[in-house]
PDB file of C-alpha atoms in Angstrom:
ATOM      1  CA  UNK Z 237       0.000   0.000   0.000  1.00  0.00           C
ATOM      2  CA  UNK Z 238       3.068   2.451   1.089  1.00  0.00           C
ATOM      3  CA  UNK Z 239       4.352   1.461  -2.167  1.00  0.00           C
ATOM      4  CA  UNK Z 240       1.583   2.710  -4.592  1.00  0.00           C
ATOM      5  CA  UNK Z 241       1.072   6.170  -2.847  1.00  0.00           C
ATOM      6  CA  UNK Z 242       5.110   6.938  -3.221  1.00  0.00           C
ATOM      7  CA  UNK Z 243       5.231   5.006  -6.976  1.00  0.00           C
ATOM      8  CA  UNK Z 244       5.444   7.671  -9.632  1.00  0.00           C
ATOM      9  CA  UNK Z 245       2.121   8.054 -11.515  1.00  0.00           C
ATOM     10  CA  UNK Z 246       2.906   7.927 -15.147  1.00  0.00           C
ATOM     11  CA  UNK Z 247       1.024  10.754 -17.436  1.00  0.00           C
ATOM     12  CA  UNK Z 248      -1.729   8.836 -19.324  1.00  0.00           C
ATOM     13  CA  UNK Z 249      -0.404   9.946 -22.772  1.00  0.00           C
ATOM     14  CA  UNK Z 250       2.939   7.820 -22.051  1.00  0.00           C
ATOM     15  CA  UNK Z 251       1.014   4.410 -22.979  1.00  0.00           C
ATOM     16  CA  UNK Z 252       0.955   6.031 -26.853  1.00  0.00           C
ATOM     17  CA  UNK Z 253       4.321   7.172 -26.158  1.00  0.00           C
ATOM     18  CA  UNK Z 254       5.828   4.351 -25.522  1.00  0.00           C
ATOM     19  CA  UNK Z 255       3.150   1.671 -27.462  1.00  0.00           C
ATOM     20  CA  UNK Z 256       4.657  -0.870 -30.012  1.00  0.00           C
ATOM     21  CA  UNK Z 257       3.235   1.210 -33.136  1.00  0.00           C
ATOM     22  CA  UNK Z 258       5.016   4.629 -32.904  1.00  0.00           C
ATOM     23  CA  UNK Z 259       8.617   2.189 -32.107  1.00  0.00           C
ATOM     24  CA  UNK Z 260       7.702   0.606 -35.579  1.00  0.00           C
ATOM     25  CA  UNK Z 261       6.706   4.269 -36.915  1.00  0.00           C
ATOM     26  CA  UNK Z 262      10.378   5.197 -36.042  1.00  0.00           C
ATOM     27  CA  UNK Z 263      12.031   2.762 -37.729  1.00  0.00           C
ATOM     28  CA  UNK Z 264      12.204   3.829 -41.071  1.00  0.00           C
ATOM     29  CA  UNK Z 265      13.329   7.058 -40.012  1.00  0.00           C
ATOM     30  CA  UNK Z 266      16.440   5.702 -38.086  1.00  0.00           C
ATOM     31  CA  UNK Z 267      17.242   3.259 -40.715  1.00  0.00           C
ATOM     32  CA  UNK Z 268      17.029   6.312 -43.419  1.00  0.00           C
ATOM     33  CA  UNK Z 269      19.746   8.253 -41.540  1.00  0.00           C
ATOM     34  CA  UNK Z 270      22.261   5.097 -40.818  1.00  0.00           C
ATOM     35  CA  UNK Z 271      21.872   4.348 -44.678  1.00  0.00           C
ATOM     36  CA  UNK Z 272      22.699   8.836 -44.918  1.00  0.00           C
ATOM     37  CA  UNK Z 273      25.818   8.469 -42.951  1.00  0.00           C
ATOM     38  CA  UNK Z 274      26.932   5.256 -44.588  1.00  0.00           C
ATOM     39  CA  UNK Z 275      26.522   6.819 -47.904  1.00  0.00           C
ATOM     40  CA  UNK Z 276      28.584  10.127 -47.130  1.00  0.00           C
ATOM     41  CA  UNK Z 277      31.354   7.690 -45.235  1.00  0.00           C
ATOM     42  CA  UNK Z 278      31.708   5.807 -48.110  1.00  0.00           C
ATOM     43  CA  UNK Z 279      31.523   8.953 -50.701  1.00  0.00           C
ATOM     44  CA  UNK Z 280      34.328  10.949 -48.460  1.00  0.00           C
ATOM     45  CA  UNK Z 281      36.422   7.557 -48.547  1.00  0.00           C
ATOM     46  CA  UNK Z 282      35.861   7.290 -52.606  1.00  0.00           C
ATOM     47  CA  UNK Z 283      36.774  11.224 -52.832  1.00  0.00           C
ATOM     48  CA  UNK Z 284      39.854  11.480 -50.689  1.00  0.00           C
ATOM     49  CA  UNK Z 285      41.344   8.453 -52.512  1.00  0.00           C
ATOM     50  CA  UNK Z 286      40.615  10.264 -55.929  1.00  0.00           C
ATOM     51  CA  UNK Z 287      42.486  13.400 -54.350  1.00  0.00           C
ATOM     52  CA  UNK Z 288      45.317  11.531 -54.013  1.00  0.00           C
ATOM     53  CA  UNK Z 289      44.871  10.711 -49.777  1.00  0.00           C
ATOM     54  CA  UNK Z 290      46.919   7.716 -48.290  1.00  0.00           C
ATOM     55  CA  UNK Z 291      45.294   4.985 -46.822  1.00  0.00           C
ATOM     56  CA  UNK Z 292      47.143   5.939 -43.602  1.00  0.00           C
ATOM     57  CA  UNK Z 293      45.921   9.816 -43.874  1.00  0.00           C
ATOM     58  CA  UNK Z 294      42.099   8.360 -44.373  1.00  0.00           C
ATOM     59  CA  UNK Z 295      42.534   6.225 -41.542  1.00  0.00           C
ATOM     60  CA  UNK Z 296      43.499   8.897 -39.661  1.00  0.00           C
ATOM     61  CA  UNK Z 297      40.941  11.357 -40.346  1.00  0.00           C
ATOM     62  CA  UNK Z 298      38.129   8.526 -39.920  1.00  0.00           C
ATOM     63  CA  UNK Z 299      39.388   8.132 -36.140  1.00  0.00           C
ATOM     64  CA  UNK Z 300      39.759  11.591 -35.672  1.00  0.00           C
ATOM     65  CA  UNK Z 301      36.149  11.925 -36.539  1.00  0.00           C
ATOM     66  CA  UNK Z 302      34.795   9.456 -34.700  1.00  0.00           C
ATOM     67  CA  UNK Z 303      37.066  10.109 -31.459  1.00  0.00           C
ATOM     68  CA  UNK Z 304      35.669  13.959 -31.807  1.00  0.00           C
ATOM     69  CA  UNK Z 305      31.807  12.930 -32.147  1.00  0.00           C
ATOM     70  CA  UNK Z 306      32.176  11.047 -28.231  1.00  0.00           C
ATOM     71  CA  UNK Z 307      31.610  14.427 -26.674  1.00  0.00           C
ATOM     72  CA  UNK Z 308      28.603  15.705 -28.808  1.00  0.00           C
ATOM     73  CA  UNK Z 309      27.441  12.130 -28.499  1.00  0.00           C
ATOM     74  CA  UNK Z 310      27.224  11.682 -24.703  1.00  0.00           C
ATOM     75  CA  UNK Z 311      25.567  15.246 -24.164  1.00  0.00           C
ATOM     76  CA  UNK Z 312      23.248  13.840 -26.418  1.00  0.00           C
ATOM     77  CA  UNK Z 313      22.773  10.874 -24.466  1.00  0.00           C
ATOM     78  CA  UNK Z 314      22.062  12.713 -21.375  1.00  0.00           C
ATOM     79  CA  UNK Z 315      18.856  14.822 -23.411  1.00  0.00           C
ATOM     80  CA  UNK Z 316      17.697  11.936 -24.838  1.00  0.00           C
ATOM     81  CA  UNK Z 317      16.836  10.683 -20.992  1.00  0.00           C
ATOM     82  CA  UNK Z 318      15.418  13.949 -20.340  1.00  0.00           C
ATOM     83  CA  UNK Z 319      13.034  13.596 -23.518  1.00  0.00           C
ATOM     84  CA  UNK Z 320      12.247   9.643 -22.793  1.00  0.00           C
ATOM     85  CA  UNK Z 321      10.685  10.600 -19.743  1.00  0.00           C
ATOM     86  CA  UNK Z 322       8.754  13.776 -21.146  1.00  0.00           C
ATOM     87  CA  UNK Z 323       7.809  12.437 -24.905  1.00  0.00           C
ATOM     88  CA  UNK Z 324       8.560   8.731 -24.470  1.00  0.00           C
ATOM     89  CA  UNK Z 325      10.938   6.511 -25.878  1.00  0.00           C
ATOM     90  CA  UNK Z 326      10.099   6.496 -29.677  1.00  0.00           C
ATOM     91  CA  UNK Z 327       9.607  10.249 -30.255  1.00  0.00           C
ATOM     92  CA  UNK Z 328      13.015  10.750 -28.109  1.00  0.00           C
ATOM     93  CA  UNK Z 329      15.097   8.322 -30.334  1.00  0.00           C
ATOM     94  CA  UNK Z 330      13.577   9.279 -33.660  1.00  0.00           C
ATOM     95  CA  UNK Z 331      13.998  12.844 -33.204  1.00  0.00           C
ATOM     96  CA  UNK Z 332      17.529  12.941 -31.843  1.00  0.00           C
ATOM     97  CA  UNK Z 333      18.074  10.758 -34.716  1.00  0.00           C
ATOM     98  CA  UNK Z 334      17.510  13.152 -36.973  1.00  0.00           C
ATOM     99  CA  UNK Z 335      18.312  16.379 -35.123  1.00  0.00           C
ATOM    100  CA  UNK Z 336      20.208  15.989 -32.200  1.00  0.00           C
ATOM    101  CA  UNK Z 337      19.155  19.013 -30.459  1.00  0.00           C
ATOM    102  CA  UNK Z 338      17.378  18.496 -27.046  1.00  0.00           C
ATOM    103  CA  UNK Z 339      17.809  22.590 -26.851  1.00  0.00           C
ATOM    104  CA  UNK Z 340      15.436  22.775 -29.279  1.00  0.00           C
ATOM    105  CA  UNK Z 341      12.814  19.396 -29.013  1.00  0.00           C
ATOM    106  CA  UNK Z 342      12.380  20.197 -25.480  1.00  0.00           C
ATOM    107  CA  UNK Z 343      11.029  23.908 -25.278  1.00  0.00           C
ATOM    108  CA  UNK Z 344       9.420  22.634 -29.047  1.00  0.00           C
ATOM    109  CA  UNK Z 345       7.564  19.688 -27.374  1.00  0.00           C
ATOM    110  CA  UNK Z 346       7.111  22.244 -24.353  1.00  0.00           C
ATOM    111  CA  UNK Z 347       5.543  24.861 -26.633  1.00  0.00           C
ATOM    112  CA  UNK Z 348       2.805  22.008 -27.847  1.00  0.00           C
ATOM    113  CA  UNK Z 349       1.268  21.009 -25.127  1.00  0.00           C
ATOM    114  CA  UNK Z 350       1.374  24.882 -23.433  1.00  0.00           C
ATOM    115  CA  UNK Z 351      -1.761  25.242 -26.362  1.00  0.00           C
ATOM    116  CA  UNK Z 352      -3.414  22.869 -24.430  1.00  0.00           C
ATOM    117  CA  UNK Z 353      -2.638  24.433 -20.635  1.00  0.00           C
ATOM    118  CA  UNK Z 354      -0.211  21.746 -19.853  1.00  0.00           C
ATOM    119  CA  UNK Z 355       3.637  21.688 -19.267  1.00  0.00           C
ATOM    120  CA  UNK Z 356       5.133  18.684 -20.072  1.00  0.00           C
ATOM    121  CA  UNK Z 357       5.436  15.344 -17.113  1.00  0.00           C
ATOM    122  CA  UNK Z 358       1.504  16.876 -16.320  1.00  0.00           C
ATOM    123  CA  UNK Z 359      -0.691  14.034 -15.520  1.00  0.00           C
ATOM    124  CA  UNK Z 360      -3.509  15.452 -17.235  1.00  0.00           C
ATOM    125  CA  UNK Z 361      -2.362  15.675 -20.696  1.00  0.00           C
ATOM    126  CA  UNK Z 362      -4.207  14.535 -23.253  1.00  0.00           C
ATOM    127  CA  UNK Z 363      -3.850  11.924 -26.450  1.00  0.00           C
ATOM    128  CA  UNK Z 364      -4.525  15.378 -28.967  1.00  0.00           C
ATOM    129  CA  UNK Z 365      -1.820  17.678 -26.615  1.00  0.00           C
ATOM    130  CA  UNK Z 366       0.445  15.176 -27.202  1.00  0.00           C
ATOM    131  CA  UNK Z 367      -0.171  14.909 -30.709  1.00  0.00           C
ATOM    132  CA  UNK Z 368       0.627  18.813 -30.896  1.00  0.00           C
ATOM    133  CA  UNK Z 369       3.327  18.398 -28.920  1.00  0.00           C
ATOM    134  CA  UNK Z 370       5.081  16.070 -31.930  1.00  0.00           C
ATOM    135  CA  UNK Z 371       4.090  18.018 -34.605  1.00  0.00           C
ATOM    136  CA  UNK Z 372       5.864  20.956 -33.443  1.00  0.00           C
ATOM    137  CA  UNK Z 373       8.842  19.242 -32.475  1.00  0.00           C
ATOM    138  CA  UNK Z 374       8.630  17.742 -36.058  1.00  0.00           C
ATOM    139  CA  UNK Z 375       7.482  20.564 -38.231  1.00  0.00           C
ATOM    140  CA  UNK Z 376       9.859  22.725 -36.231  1.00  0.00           C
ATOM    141  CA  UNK Z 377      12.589  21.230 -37.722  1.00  0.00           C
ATOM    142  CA  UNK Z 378      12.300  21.024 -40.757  1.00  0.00           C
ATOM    143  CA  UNK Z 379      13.533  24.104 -41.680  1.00  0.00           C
ATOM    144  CA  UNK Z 380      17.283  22.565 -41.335  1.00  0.00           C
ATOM    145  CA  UNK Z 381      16.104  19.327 -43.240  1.00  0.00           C
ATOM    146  CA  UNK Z 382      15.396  21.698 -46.154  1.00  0.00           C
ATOM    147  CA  UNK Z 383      18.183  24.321 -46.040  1.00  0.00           C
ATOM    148  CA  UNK Z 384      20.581  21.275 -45.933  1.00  0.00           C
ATOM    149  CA  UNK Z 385      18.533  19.278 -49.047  1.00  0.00           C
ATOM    150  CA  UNK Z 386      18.361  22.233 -51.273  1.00  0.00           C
ATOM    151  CA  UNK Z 387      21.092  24.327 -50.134  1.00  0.00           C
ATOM    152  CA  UNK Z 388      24.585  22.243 -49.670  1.00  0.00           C
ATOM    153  CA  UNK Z 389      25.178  21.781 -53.418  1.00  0.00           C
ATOM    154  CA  UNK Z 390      25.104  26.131 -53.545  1.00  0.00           C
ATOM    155  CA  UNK Z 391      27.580  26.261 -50.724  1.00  0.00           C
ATOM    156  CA  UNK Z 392      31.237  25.558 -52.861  1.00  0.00           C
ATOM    157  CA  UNK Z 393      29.853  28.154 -55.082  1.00  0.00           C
ATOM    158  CA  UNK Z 394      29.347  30.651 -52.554  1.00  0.00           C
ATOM    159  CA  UNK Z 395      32.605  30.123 -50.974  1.00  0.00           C
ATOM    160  CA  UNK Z 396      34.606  30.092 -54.003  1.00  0.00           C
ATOM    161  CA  UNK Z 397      32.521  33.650 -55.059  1.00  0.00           C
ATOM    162  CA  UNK Z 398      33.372  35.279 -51.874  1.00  0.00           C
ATOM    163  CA  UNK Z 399      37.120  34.098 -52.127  1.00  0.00           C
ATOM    164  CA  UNK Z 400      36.817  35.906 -55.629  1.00  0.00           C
ATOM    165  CA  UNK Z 401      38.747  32.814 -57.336  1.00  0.00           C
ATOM    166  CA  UNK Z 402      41.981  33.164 -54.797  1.00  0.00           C
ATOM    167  CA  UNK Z 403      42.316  29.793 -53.639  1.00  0.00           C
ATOM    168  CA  UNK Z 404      44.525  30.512 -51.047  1.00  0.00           C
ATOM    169  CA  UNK Z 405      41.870  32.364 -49.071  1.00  0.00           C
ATOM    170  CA  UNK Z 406      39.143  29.332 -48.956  1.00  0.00           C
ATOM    171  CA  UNK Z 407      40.827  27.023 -46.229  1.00  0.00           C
ATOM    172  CA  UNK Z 408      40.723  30.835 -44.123  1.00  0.00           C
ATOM    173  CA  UNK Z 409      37.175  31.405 -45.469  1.00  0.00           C
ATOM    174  CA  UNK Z 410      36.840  27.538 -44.119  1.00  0.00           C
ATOM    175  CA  UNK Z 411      38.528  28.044 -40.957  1.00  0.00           C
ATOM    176  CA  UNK Z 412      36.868  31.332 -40.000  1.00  0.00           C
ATOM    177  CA  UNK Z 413      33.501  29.546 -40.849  1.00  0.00           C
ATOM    178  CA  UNK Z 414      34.039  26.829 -38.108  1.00  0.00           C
ATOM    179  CA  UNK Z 415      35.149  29.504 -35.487  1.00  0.00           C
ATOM    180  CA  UNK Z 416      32.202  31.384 -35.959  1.00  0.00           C
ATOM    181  CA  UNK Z 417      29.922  28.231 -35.328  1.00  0.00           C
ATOM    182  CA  UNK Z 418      32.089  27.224 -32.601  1.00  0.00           C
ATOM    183  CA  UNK Z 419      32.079  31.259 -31.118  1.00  0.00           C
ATOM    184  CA  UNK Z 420      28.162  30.989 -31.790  1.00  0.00           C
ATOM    185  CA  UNK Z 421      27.060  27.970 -29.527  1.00  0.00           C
ATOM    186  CA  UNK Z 422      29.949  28.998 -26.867  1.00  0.00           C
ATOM    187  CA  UNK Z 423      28.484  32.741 -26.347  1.00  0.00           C
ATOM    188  CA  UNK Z 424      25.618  31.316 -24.752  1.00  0.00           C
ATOM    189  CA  UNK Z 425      26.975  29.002 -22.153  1.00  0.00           C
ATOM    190  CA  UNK Z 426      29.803  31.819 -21.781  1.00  0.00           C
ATOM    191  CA  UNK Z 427      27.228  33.661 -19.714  1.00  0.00           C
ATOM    192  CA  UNK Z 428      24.823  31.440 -18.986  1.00  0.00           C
ATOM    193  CA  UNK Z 429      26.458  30.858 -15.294  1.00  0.00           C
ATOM    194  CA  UNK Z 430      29.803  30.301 -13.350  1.00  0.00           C
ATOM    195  CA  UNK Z 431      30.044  26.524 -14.038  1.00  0.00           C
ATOM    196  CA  UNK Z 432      29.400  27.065 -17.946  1.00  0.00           C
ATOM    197  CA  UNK Z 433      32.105  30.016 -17.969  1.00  0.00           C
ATOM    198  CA  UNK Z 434      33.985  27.597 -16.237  1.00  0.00           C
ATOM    199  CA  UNK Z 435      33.642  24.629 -18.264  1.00  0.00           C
ATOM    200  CA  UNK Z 436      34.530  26.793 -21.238  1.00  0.00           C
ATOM    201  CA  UNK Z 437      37.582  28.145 -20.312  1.00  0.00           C
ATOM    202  CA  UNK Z 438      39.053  24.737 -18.908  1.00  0.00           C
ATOM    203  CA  UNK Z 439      37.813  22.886 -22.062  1.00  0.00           C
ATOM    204  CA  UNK Z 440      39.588  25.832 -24.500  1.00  0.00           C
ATOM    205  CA  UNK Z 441      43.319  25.742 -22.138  1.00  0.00           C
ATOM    206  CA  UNK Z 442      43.107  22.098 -22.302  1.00  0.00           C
ATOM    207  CA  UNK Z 443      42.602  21.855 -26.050  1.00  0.00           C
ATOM    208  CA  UNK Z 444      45.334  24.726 -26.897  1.00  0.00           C
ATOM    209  CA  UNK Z 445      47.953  22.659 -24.648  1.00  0.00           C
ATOM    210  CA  UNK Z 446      47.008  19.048 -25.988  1.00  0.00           C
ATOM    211  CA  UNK Z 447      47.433  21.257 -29.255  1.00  0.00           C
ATOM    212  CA  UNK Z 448      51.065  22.420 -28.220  1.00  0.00           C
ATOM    213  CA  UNK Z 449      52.221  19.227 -26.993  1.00  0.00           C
ATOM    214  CA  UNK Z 450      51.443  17.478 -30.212  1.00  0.00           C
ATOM    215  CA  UNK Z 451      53.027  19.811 -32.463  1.00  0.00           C
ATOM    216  CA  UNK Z 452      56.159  20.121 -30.204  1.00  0.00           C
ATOM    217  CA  UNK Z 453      56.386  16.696 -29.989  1.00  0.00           C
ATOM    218  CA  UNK Z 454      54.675  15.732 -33.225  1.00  0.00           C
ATOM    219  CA  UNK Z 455      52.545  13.019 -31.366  1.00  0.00           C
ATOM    220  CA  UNK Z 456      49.517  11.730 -33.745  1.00  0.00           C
ATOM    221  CA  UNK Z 457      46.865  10.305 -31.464  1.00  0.00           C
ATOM    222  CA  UNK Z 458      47.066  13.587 -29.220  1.00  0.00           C
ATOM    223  CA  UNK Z 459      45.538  15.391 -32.287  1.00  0.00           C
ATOM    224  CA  UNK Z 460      42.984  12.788 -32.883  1.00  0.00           C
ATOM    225  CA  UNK Z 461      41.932  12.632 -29.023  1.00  0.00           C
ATOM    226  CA  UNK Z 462      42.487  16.656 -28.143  1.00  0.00           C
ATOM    227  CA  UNK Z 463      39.150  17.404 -29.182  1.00  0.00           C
ATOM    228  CA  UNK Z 464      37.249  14.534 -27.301  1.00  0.00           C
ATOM    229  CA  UNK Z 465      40.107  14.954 -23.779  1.00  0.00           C
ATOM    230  CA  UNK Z 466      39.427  18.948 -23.920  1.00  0.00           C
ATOM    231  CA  UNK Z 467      35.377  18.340 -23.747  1.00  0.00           C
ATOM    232  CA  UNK Z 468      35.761  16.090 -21.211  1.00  0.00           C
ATOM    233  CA  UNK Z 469      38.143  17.772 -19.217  1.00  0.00           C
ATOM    234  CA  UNK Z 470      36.143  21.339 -20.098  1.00  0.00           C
ATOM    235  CA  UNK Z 471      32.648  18.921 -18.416  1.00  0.00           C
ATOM    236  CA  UNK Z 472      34.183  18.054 -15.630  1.00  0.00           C
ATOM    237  CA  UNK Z 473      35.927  21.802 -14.279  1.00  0.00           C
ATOM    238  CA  UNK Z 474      32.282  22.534 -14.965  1.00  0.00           C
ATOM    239  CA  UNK Z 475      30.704  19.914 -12.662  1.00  0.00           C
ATOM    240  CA  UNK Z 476      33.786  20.662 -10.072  1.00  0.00           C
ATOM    241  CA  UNK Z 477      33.081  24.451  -9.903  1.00  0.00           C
ATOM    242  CA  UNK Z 478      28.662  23.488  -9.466  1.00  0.00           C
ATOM    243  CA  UNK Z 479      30.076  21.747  -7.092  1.00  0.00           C
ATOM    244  CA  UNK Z 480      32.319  23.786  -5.196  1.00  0.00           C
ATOM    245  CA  UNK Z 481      31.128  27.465  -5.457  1.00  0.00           C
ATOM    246  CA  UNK Z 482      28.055  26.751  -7.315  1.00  0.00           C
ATOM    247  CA  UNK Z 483      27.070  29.893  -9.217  1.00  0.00           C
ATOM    248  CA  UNK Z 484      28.225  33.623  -8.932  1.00  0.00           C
ATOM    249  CA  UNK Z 485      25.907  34.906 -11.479  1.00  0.00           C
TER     250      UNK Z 485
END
């Protein structure tokens, strides 16, 4: 009896959530983007071998990649719990899937039921609030899905136009494009607190002297790791100083 007044009460809408029909309605999508990714491996393999790569430099650059993608990946991880326990399992993995943005399918998902008078985890929300609740996560996003479809095969052209034909200037254009993502999503968590601000500026020191060592000492797999060892380091000054001082602003 003690134990069913302290168990958890799960929202009604979880049972479509989480029912065998919307895992198989997910499917298709996940398979689509595994067949994506095998397809542009593959391509990128074919293409740096016509360019005149060695096996050894492909090698290389396929480890680096998938050594960088462990950070993104677990902060990933971490949202998709958050969204299996507000949109169920099915929604969560097909979405992040596709995505990968729990900064954006959470206030999205958030937005849909709030039409309704609900928040999400509300024990009152209903089948069609839920239904809302998808379709603005979904529709929300397509907007990327397009700009990439339509708009990837204009972006050499662009580049080479605004380099004006000096090809000296596009791995600067290049480089200065990255910075200004990277600069982007870093401005927010900059000042979004003292443990983010933290996090940050650990993460950036430890990726400039992982750089340094390896060029001083011309050590390969600290390249390929810096990137993964700098977020994890940069996650964990940020979890020390939560800890510790907790927030100054």
């Amino acid at each position: 009896m003690v134990w069913h007044e302290l168990a958890p009460i799960a929202p009604a809408y979880m049972e479509i959530a989480n029912s065998p029909w919307l895992w198989l309605s997910t499917v298709p999508v996940v398979l689509a983007v595994l067949l994506q990714a095998t397809l542009f491996l593959r391509r990128a393999w074919n293409d740096g071998r016509e360019m005149g790569l060695s096996e050894e430099k492909l090698k290389t650059g396929f480890k680096t990649g998938l050594i960088s993608a462990i950070g993104p990946s677990v902060a990933v991880l971490a949202g998709m719990l958050a969204l299996i326990a507000t949109v169920g399992g099915p929604v969560a993995w097909m979405r992040l899937t596709v995505i990968g943005s729990v900064a954006f399918e959470l206030p999205a998902a958030e937005l849909g039921v709030s039409q309704f008078g609900y928040s999400l985890g509300d024990e009152g929300i209903t089948e069609t609030a839920y239904a809302t609740a998808v379709w603005s996560m979904t529709l929300g996003g397509t907007g990327w899905l397009l700009v990439s479809a339509f708009g990837t095969r204009h972006m050499e052209t662009f580049r080479t136009k605004i380099s004006n034909g000096n090809e000296k200037l596009l791995p600067v254009i290049s480089a200065a494009a990255m910075l200004g993502a990277f600069a982007y999503f870093l401005s927010g968590e900059v000042t979004a607190g003292t443990p983010e601000t933290g996090s940050v500026a650990v993460g950036g020191l430890a990726m400039l002297a992982l750089l340094h060592l390896a060029d001083s000492r011309d050590i390969q797999w600290i390249r390929e790791w810096s990137l993964g060892i700098a977020m994890f380091v940069g996650l964990l000054a940020g979890v020390a100083v939560q800890v510790t001082v907790g927030g100054w602003w």
